[in-house]
């Protein structure tokens, strides 16, 4: 059995995530302490005892989800399961940073600071209310691309996340995304759901944020990951640090090719996916991409115990 470790993106956050891991494993607690120190604030207190609205702010959710994923990774390591148990790592959007930190390519402290910068830059790239995202359910990628092109009418409207065969997310100018939702329903989509997000991620409107990340990433040490990364924008394996740096910048405006990424890993022999961190959204997507693949969540002390018990 060949395994891949995959790391969740924004939307998986919950109050209390990772707390039991930190209480059970000193190495997991050390991750939260390191993130708090890197950011100069008690983010862990917000994660464990704060309010969900504040945690969901992009600048908080991104480093918080990474911290929770890395805490789960450290708990696994404490039980003798190291990163090289996986043939590949991959992450959904911000989860790509978690994957790289887990594989030793970027330090936890640098990853926390990068994600705080990324969150702020993505939030400020487009004035609140001017952008939007919508999940189109029941149309494939090519159909949604055609819908986005028809809806654009001179504005930005792009397929942003190709999550699974039943769900593609469009992103762009609010009016254009609203048009896309209506056109998609006319074209046979089962549903078109406007998403409760604060900015239009993964589209050309994020270029100001991409510029910020190019500058931030230029100053950060990146090593070759211990296992190859399946990159969001390429849906293929990458290990070269300079290439990783370039792809992380492209990722801000580029599509998250999650469906293809999972298919790539399956084609390379992966049969089981471990979702490291909060939630189980990726496991749900993986089931829809290929029913022959199995997945398991590793987000709690109980999950770690279940895996290490065999």
PDB file of C-alpha atoms in Angstrom, residues 3 6 15 19 26 63 94 138 141 150 172 177 187 242 245 251 254 260 262 269 278 285 293 306:
ATOM      1  CA  UNK A   3       0.266   6.390   1.063  1.00  0.00           C
ATOM      2  CA  UNK A   6      -2.660  15.547   2.252  1.00  0.00           C
ATOM      3  CA  UNK A  15     -12.640  26.268  17.637  1.00  0.00           C
ATOM      4  CA  UNK A  19      -6.050  21.189  21.584  1.00  0.00           C
ATOM      5  CA  UNK A  26       4.524  17.701  23.938  1.00  0.00           C
ATOM      6  CA  UNK A  63      -1.591  29.881  10.028  1.00  0.00           C
ATOM      7  CA  UNK A  94      -2.927  27.031   1.986  1.00  0.00           C
ATOM      8  CA  UNK A 138     -22.904  18.859 -11.091  1.00  0.00           C
ATOM      9  CA  UNK A 141     -14.331  21.491 -15.318  1.00  0.00           C
ATOM     10  CA  UNK A 150     -19.741  33.437 -20.870  1.00  0.00           C
ATOM     11  CA  UNK A 172     -13.844  36.730  -9.711  1.00  0.00           C
ATOM     12  CA  UNK A 177     -19.673  35.228 -10.400  1.00  0.00           C
ATOM     13  CA  UNK A 187     -26.709  24.666 -18.271  1.00  0.00           C
ATOM     14  CA  UNK A 242      13.407  27.297  -6.817  1.00  0.00           C
ATOM     15  CA  UNK A 245       9.074  29.082  -4.730  1.00  0.00           C
ATOM     16  CA  UNK A 251      -0.753  29.456  -6.819  1.00  0.00           C
ATOM     17  CA  UNK A 254      -3.798  30.050 -10.383  1.00  0.00           C
ATOM     18  CA  UNK A 260      -5.961  16.142 -11.198  1.00  0.00           C
ATOM     19  CA  UNK A 262      -5.313  13.139  -6.707  1.00  0.00           C
ATOM     20  CA  UNK A 269       0.581   4.096  -7.199  1.00  0.00           C
ATOM     21  CA  UNK A 278      -8.627  19.584  10.751  1.00  0.00           C
ATOM     22  CA  UNK A 285     -13.375  14.941  -2.471  1.00  0.00           C
ATOM     23  CA  UNK A 293      -9.028   5.057  -3.148  1.00  0.00           C
ATOM     24  CA  UNK A 306      -5.990   4.329  15.791  1.00  0.00           C
TER      25      UNK A 306
END
